[in-house]
């Protein structure tokens, strides 16, 4: 079965003589790989077509996969990350060999640091041409090794069957382990050759149920939580799999919930038990230290979240994580509960309810014979007093305003205007990590697109594009600083080309404001941080977007106008 489409290799291709013609079969390795992805529900890929990646593009229309062509491969990987968070599937990036692949690695590194699923596909030199320093197009010494230093797994495959198996394995790993990006390099001759796998081999495979924790570990966690009077929950990105069960657990324990930025929205942030995503604040550190039990779910308790703070509580630390080594990171647990939060949180709920129904200790989840503990101090979940968090919540907000009053004010102004179901895309901009993380109240997970650990510039705009493609029915707003936006301003053209209703708010402080302040704090005369600015309104109009100037006094009305504007708009606010 073949399709005799004749393709002439581009000059400078991998050892193909200029002008030589080749015939490609209908079902190539490239097609088999894309069939596999499509079977898992992936209908959008990001990248820029290149000389060596053309066979990836041949079957896309027929398979119903939409290619999104960004203006830079870095934007492709950031866009894939934003799409992934909103859609709940791994983002897929297709690059050409050499520079195309390497350009995408900032997004791959972001996905690695933030524990998000991503699949990168790239062509490579034909089999047997490894390490041949002959000056071929996009020649790179060892691209797979370079990528392997950044992602979870990078492999140069030797067959279609191996590539397809890698995708199946990755999908299972994404479901049952800490998600990390993978890269598949497919030699050009294999990519374009007939696939050595039947169509049945590309069909999606069952991913299995989330892994529960051992009963003894659940019992120990239930005992520690039941004995506490003032428990608190720290929810990271790994808690999101628990869904609504996390809120049930918080309400059962009457435990306040504070999240990492990746866990933001784990429970609705306007809920009475939510303390938002403000682990960076000293008020939050003090509050956590005052509690008599800390339940950490799916977080490495990263330094980039704490900003140097100590959150060790007065009682036991219980840690739930899909990876045991994560539970030993940064904060020593008294009780380790290894397993998927999707299964473990219901286990904890069942154990606590069983204990309450039995009227005392010793009745933990799935265990009919757990040794009784000293009942003194045990508090039945149903008898707990609801905490009044208004004082601590107000204190955290006030501290947030103290850190950056102007950024707090503009964030609060914007949040009063945007709809409740908005997805907000941020960046490694002060307006995000000293404003939006505090004053944007996320109703559901992945409502704030951010990357607090890798902290890359240029993320916000392409991530917003990916999110809008994944959820066109929801409002998406990009709120970033001028320095960050200039890293990816070319993607404004991508948004315009796609016809996306996407307001972009550029907060202009004249360059790299934080680094300027860092220099001043170290008695260094500011150097290289004050940047000449374009005429942002005219720049937006040159891209075909609507440019809207704003001041603090007009900001609310201007953002309303941007939300009502058809197509892409850019609000420029100089502070």
CSV table of C-alpha atoms in Angstrom, one decimal, residues 106-449:
chain,number,residue,atom,x,y,z
A,106,UNK,CA,13.4,26.7,27.0
A,107,UNK,CA,9.8,25.5,26.9
A,108,UNK,CA,10.9,21.9,27.4
A,109,UNK,CA,13.0,23.0,30.4
A,110,UNK,CA,10.0,24.8,31.8
A,111,UNK,CA,7.8,21.7,31.5
A,112,UNK,CA,10.5,19.7,33.3
A,113,UNK,CA,10.9,22.2,36.2
A,114,UNK,CA,7.2,22.6,36.6
A,115,UNK,CA,6.4,18.8,36.2
A,116,UNK,CA,4.2,19.1,33.1
A,117,UNK,CA,3.7,16.6,30.3
A,118,UNK,CA,5.2,17.5,26.9
A,119,UNK,CA,6.3,15.5,23.8
A,120,UNK,CA,8.9,16.9,21.4
A,121,UNK,CA,9.2,15.3,18.0
A,122,UNK,CA,12.2,16.0,15.7
A,123,UNK,CA,13.9,14.4,12.7
A,124,UNK,CA,17.5,13.4,13.0
A,125,UNK,CA,20.4,12.4,10.7
A,126,UNK,CA,19.8,9.1,8.8
A,127,UNK,CA,20.9,5.9,10.4
A,128,UNK,CA,24.7,5.5,10.2
A,129,UNK,CA,25.3,9.2,9.8
A,130,UNK,CA,25.7,10.0,13.5
A,131,UNK,CA,28.6,12.2,14.4
A,132,UNK,CA,29.7,12.7,10.7
A,133,UNK,CA,31.2,16.2,10.6
A,134,UNK,CA,30.4,16.7,6.9
A,135,UNK,CA,28.6,20.0,6.9
A,136,UNK,CA,25.1,18.7,6.3
A,137,UNK,CA,22.1,21.0,6.7
A,138,UNK,CA,21.3,21.7,10.4
A,139,UNK,CA,24.3,19.6,11.4
A,140,UNK,CA,24.4,19.2,15.2
A,141,UNK,CA,26.9,17.0,17.0
A,142,UNK,CA,24.5,15.1,19.2
A,143,UNK,CA,21.0,16.6,19.5
A,144,UNK,CA,19.4,13.8,21.5
A,145,UNK,CA,22.1,14.0,24.1
A,146,UNK,CA,21.7,17.8,24.3
A,147,UNK,CA,18.0,17.4,24.9
A,148,UNK,CA,18.5,14.5,27.3
A,149,UNK,CA,20.3,16.9,29.6
A,150,UNK,CA,17.1,18.9,30.0
A,151,UNK,CA,14.0,16.7,29.6
A,152,UNK,CA,12.9,13.5,31.3
A,153,UNK,CA,13.9,11.2,28.4
A,154,UNK,CA,15.4,11.9,25.0
A,155,UNK,CA,15.9,9.0,22.6
A,156,UNK,CA,17.0,8.5,19.0
A,157,UNK,CA,14.8,5.7,17.9
A,158,UNK,CA,15.6,3.1,15.3
A,159,UNK,CA,12.1,2.1,14.1
A,160,UNK,CA,8.5,3.2,13.9
A,161,UNK,CA,7.7,0.6,16.5
A,162,UNK,CA,10.1,2.1,18.9
A,163,UNK,CA,8.8,5.6,18.4
A,164,UNK,CA,5.2,4.4,18.9
A,165,UNK,CA,6.1,2.5,22.0
A,166,UNK,CA,7.8,5.6,23.4
A,167,UNK,CA,4.5,7.5,23.1
A,168,UNK,CA,2.5,4.8,24.7
A,169,UNK,CA,5.0,4.5,27.6
A,170,UNK,CA,5.0,8.3,27.9
A,171,UNK,CA,1.2,8.5,28.2
A,172,UNK,CA,1.3,5.9,31.0
A,173,UNK,CA,4.2,7.6,32.8
A,174,UNK,CA,2.4,11.0,32.6
A,175,UNK,CA,-0.6,9.3,34.4
A,176,UNK,CA,1.3,7.4,37.0
A,177,UNK,CA,4.5,9.3,37.7
A,178,UNK,CA,5.8,12.8,38.0
A,179,UNK,CA,5.1,14.3,34.5
A,180,UNK,CA,8.3,15.2,32.7
A,181,UNK,CA,8.7,16.1,28.9
A,182,UNK,CA,10.1,13.5,26.5
A,183,UNK,CA,11.8,13.9,23.2
A,184,UNK,CA,11.8,11.5,20.3
A,185,UNK,CA,14.4,11.9,17.6
A,186,UNK,CA,13.5,10.0,14.4
A,187,UNK,CA,16.3,9.5,11.8
A,188,UNK,CA,15.1,11.1,8.5
A,189,UNK,CA,15.3,7.8,6.6
A,190,UNK,CA,13.1,6.1,9.2
A,191,UNK,CA,10.8,9.0,9.5
A,192,UNK,CA,10.0,8.9,5.7
A,193,UNK,CA,10.0,5.1,5.4
A,194,UNK,CA,7.0,2.8,5.5
A,195,UNK,CA,5.9,2.2,9.1
A,196,UNK,CA,6.9,-1.2,10.5
A,197,UNK,CA,3.9,-1.3,12.8
A,198,UNK,CA,0.2,-2.2,12.0
A,199,UNK,CA,-2.5,0.3,12.6
A,200,UNK,CA,-3.7,-1.7,15.6
A,201,UNK,CA,-0.3,-0.9,17.3
A,202,UNK,CA,-1.1,2.8,17.3
A,203,UNK,CA,-4.4,2.5,19.1
A,204,UNK,CA,-4.5,4.0,22.6
A,205,UNK,CA,-3.8,1.6,25.4
A,206,UNK,CA,-5.5,1.6,28.8
A,207,UNK,CA,-3.7,3.8,31.2
A,208,UNK,CA,-4.9,2.0,34.3
A,209,UNK,CA,-6.2,3.3,37.6
A,210,UNK,CA,-4.3,5.8,39.8
A,211,UNK,CA,-2.1,4.1,42.3
A,212,UNK,CA,-3.4,4.1,45.9
A,213,UNK,CA,-1.1,4.3,49.0
A,214,UNK,CA,-0.3,1.3,51.2
A,215,UNK,CA,-3.0,0.9,53.9
A,216,UNK,CA,-0.5,1.2,56.7
A,217,UNK,CA,0.7,4.6,55.4
A,218,UNK,CA,-2.9,5.8,55.0
A,219,UNK,CA,-3.7,4.7,58.6
A,220,UNK,CA,-0.7,6.6,60.0
A,221,UNK,CA,-1.7,9.7,58.1
A,222,UNK,CA,-5.3,9.4,59.2
A,223,UNK,CA,-4.2,9.1,62.8
A,224,UNK,CA,-1.9,12.1,62.6
A,225,UNK,CA,-4.7,14.3,61.0
A,226,UNK,CA,-7.4,13.1,63.4
A,227,UNK,CA,-5.3,13.9,66.4
A,228,UNK,CA,-4.6,17.5,65.3
A,229,UNK,CA,-6.8,20.4,66.2
A,230,UNK,CA,-5.4,23.0,63.8
A,231,UNK,CA,-4.4,21.1,60.6
A,232,UNK,CA,-3.5,23.0,57.4
A,233,UNK,CA,-3.1,21.7,53.8
A,234,UNK,CA,-0.4,22.7,51.4
A,235,UNK,CA,-1.5,21.7,47.9
A,236,UNK,CA,1.0,21.6,45.0
A,237,UNK,CA,0.6,20.8,41.3
A,238,UNK,CA,0.4,17.1,42.2
A,239,UNK,CA,-2.8,17.7,44.2
A,240,UNK,CA,-4.8,18.7,41.1
A,241,UNK,CA,-5.5,15.1,40.2
A,242,UNK,CA,-7.6,14.8,43.4
A,243,UNK,CA,-10.2,17.2,41.9
A,244,UNK,CA,-13.1,17.9,44.2
A,245,UNK,CA,-12.0,15.3,46.7
A,246,UNK,CA,-9.4,17.8,48.0
A,247,UNK,CA,-12.1,20.3,48.9
A,248,UNK,CA,-14.1,17.6,50.6
A,249,UNK,CA,-11.0,16.7,52.6
A,250,UNK,CA,-10.4,20.3,53.6
A,251,UNK,CA,-14.0,20.8,54.7
A,252,UNK,CA,-14.0,17.5,56.6
A,253,UNK,CA,-10.9,18.6,58.5
A,254,UNK,CA,-11.8,22.3,58.5
A,255,UNK,CA,-8.3,22.7,57.3
A,256,UNK,CA,-7.2,25.9,55.5
A,257,UNK,CA,-5.7,25.3,52.1
A,258,UNK,CA,-2.7,27.2,50.8
A,259,UNK,CA,-1.2,26.3,47.4
A,260,UNK,CA,1.9,26.6,45.4
A,261,UNK,CA,1.6,28.6,42.2
A,262,UNK,CA,1.3,25.3,40.3
A,263,UNK,CA,-1.4,24.2,42.6
A,264,UNK,CA,-3.3,27.5,42.4
A,265,UNK,CA,-7.0,26.9,42.2
A,266,UNK,CA,-6.8,23.4,43.7
A,267,UNK,CA,-9.8,24.6,45.6
A,268,UNK,CA,-11.8,27.7,44.5
A,269,UNK,CA,-9.8,30.6,45.8
A,270,UNK,CA,-12.9,32.5,46.9
A,271,UNK,CA,-13.8,29.5,49.2
A,272,UNK,CA,-13.8,30.3,52.9
A,273,UNK,CA,-10.9,27.8,53.5
A,274,UNK,CA,-8.6,29.1,50.7
A,275,UNK,CA,-5.5,31.1,51.5
A,276,UNK,CA,-4.5,31.4,47.9
A,277,UNK,CA,-1.1,30.8,46.5
A,278,UNK,CA,1.1,33.1,48.7
A,279,UNK,CA,3.7,30.8,50.1
A,280,UNK,CA,6.3,33.6,49.5
A,281,UNK,CA,4.8,35.8,52.2
A,282,UNK,CA,6.1,35.9,55.7
A,283,UNK,CA,2.5,36.0,57.0
A,284,UNK,CA,1.9,32.7,55.4
A,285,UNK,CA,5.1,31.2,56.9
A,286,UNK,CA,4.0,32.4,60.3
A,287,UNK,CA,0.5,30.9,59.9
A,288,UNK,CA,1.8,27.5,58.8
A,289,UNK,CA,4.3,27.4,61.7
A,290,UNK,CA,1.3,28.0,64.1
A,291,UNK,CA,-0.6,24.9,62.9
A,292,UNK,CA,-0.3,21.5,64.7
A,293,UNK,CA,-0.3,19.4,61.5
A,294,UNK,CA,0.7,20.0,57.9
A,295,UNK,CA,-0.6,17.9,55.1
A,296,UNK,CA,1.5,18.4,51.9
A,297,UNK,CA,0.0,17.0,48.8
A,298,UNK,CA,1.9,16.8,45.5
A,299,UNK,CA,4.6,19.5,46.2
A,300,UNK,CA,8.3,19.6,46.5
A,301,UNK,CA,7.9,22.6,48.7
A,302,UNK,CA,10.3,24.4,46.4
A,303,UNK,CA,12.7,27.2,47.4
A,304,UNK,CA,11.3,29.3,44.5
A,305,UNK,CA,7.9,29.2,46.2
A,306,UNK,CA,9.0,29.8,49.8
A,307,UNK,CA,11.5,32.7,49.0
A,308,UNK,CA,13.5,31.4,52.0
A,309,UNK,CA,10.7,31.0,54.5
A,310,UNK,CA,10.4,28.3,57.1
A,311,UNK,CA,7.0,26.5,57.3
A,312,UNK,CA,7.7,23.7,59.8
A,313,UNK,CA,4.5,23.3,61.9
A,314,UNK,CA,4.2,22.6,65.6
A,315,UNK,CA,3.0,19.1,64.9
A,316,UNK,CA,3.6,16.3,62.3
A,317,UNK,CA,4.2,16.8,58.6
A,318,UNK,CA,2.3,14.3,56.4
A,319,UNK,CA,3.4,14.2,52.8
A,320,UNK,CA,1.5,12.7,49.9
A,321,UNK,CA,3.3,12.4,46.6
A,322,UNK,CA,3.4,10.2,43.6
A,323,UNK,CA,7.2,10.0,43.9
A,324,UNK,CA,8.8,9.0,47.1
A,325,UNK,CA,11.9,11.0,46.6
A,326,UNK,CA,9.8,14.2,46.3
A,327,UNK,CA,8.5,13.6,49.8
A,328,UNK,CA,12.0,13.8,51.2
A,329,UNK,CA,12.7,17.1,49.4
A,330,UNK,CA,13.0,20.4,51.4
A,331,UNK,CA,10.7,19.5,54.3
A,332,UNK,CA,11.2,16.2,56.3
A,333,UNK,CA,8.0,14.3,56.7
A,334,UNK,CA,6.9,12.4,59.8
A,335,UNK,CA,4.5,10.4,57.7
A,336,UNK,CA,5.1,9.4,54.1
A,337,UNK,CA,2.1,8.5,51.9
A,338,UNK,CA,3.3,7.4,48.5
A,339,UNK,CA,0.6,7.3,45.8
A,340,UNK,CA,-1.4,9.3,43.3
A,341,UNK,CA,-3.4,12.0,44.9
A,342,UNK,CA,-6.4,11.0,42.8
A,343,UNK,CA,-6.5,7.8,44.8
A,344,UNK,CA,-4.8,8.8,48.1
A,345,UNK,CA,-7.1,11.8,48.9
A,346,UNK,CA,-10.2,9.6,48.7
A,347,UNK,CA,-8.4,7.0,50.9
A,348,UNK,CA,-7.8,9.7,53.5
A,349,UNK,CA,-11.4,10.8,53.3
A,350,UNK,CA,-12.6,7.2,53.8
A,351,UNK,CA,-10.3,6.7,56.7
A,352,UNK,CA,-11.3,9.9,58.5
A,353,UNK,CA,-15.0,9.2,58.0
A,354,UNK,CA,-14.7,5.6,59.2
A,355,UNK,CA,-12.9,6.9,62.3
A,356,UNK,CA,-15.6,9.4,63.0
A,357,UNK,CA,-18.4,6.9,62.4
A,358,UNK,CA,-16.6,4.4,64.8
A,359,UNK,CA,-16.5,7.1,67.4
A,360,UNK,CA,-12.8,6.9,68.2
A,361,UNK,CA,-9.3,6.1,67.0
A,362,UNK,CA,-8.1,3.0,65.4
A,363,UNK,CA,-10.4,2.9,62.4
A,364,UNK,CA,-8.4,4.0,59.4
A,365,UNK,CA,-9.0,3.7,55.7
A,366,UNK,CA,-9.1,0.1,54.6
A,367,UNK,CA,-7.9,-1.2,57.9
A,368,UNK,CA,-10.1,-3.1,60.4
A,369,UNK,CA,-7.3,-3.8,62.8
A,370,UNK,CA,-5.2,-0.7,63.5
A,371,UNK,CA,-3.7,-0.3,66.9
A,372,UNK,CA,-5.6,2.3,69.0
A,373,UNK,CA,-3.9,5.5,69.9
A,374,UNK,CA,-4.3,7.7,72.9
A,375,UNK,CA,-7.7,9.2,72.3
A,376,UNK,CA,-6.9,12.4,74.2
A,377,UNK,CA,-6.7,15.2,71.6
A,378,UNK,CA,-8.4,13.2,68.8
A,379,UNK,CA,-10.9,15.5,67.2
A,380,UNK,CA,-13.7,13.9,65.2
A,381,UNK,CA,-13.9,15.7,61.8
A,382,UNK,CA,-17.6,16.4,62.3
A,383,UNK,CA,-16.9,18.1,65.6
A,384,UNK,CA,-14.3,20.5,64.3
A,385,UNK,CA,-14.8,24.3,64.5
A,386,UNK,CA,-14.7,26.2,61.3
A,387,UNK,CA,-11.6,28.5,61.4
A,388,UNK,CA,-12.1,32.2,60.8
A,389,UNK,CA,-9.4,33.0,58.3
A,390,UNK,CA,-10.4,36.6,57.5
A,391,UNK,CA,-7.7,38.1,59.7
A,392,UNK,CA,-4.9,36.0,58.2
A,393,UNK,CA,-6.2,36.4,54.7
A,394,UNK,CA,-6.4,40.2,55.1
A,395,UNK,CA,-2.9,40.2,56.6
A,396,UNK,CA,-1.5,38.3,53.6
A,397,UNK,CA,-3.2,40.7,51.2
A,398,UNK,CA,-1.8,43.7,53.0
A,399,UNK,CA,1.7,42.2,53.0
A,400,UNK,CA,1.3,41.7,49.2
A,401,UNK,CA,0.4,45.3,48.8
A,402,UNK,CA,3.3,46.4,50.9
A,403,UNK,CA,5.8,44.5,48.7
A,404,UNK,CA,4.6,46.3,45.5
A,405,UNK,CA,1.8,48.8,46.0
A,406,UNK,CA,1.5,49.8,42.4
A,407,UNK,CA,1.5,46.3,41.1
A,408,UNK,CA,-1.0,45.3,43.7
A,409,UNK,CA,-3.3,48.2,42.7
A,410,UNK,CA,-3.2,47.5,39.0
A,411,UNK,CA,-3.8,43.8,39.6
A,412,UNK,CA,-6.8,44.5,41.8
A,413,UNK,CA,-8.2,46.9,39.2
A,414,UNK,CA,-7.9,44.3,36.4
A,415,UNK,CA,-9.3,41.5,38.5
A,416,UNK,CA,-12.4,43.5,39.3
A,417,UNK,CA,-13.0,43.8,35.6
A,418,UNK,CA,-12.2,40.4,34.1
A,419,UNK,CA,-14.9,37.6,34.2
A,420,UNK,CA,-14.7,35.0,37.0
A,421,UNK,CA,-13.8,32.2,34.5
A,422,UNK,CA,-10.9,34.0,33.0
A,423,UNK,CA,-7.6,32.3,32.3
A,424,UNK,CA,-4.7,34.6,33.1
A,425,UNK,CA,-1.3,34.1,31.5
A,426,UNK,CA,1.6,35.5,33.4
A,427,UNK,CA,5.4,35.5,33.0
A,428,UNK,CA,8.5,35.9,35.1
A,429,UNK,CA,7.4,39.5,35.5
A,430,UNK,CA,7.1,41.4,38.8
A,431,UNK,CA,3.5,42.1,37.8
A,432,UNK,CA,2.8,38.3,37.9
A,433,UNK,CA,4.8,37.0,40.9
A,434,UNK,CA,4.3,40.1,43.1
A,435,UNK,CA,0.8,40.8,42.0
A,436,UNK,CA,-1.3,38.2,40.0
A,437,UNK,CA,-0.3,35.3,42.2
A,438,UNK,CA,-1.9,37.1,45.2
A,439,UNK,CA,-4.8,39.1,43.7
A,440,UNK,CA,-6.1,36.9,41.0
A,441,UNK,CA,-8.5,34.5,42.7
A,442,UNK,CA,-8.4,31.3,40.6
A,443,UNK,CA,-11.8,29.5,40.4
A,444,UNK,CA,-10.4,26.3,39.1
A,445,UNK,CA,-6.9,24.8,38.5
A,446,UNK,CA,-4.7,26.0,35.6
A,447,UNK,CA,-6.5,29.4,35.6
A,448,UNK,CA,-3.1,31.1,36.1
A,449,UNK,CA,-0.5,30.0,33.6
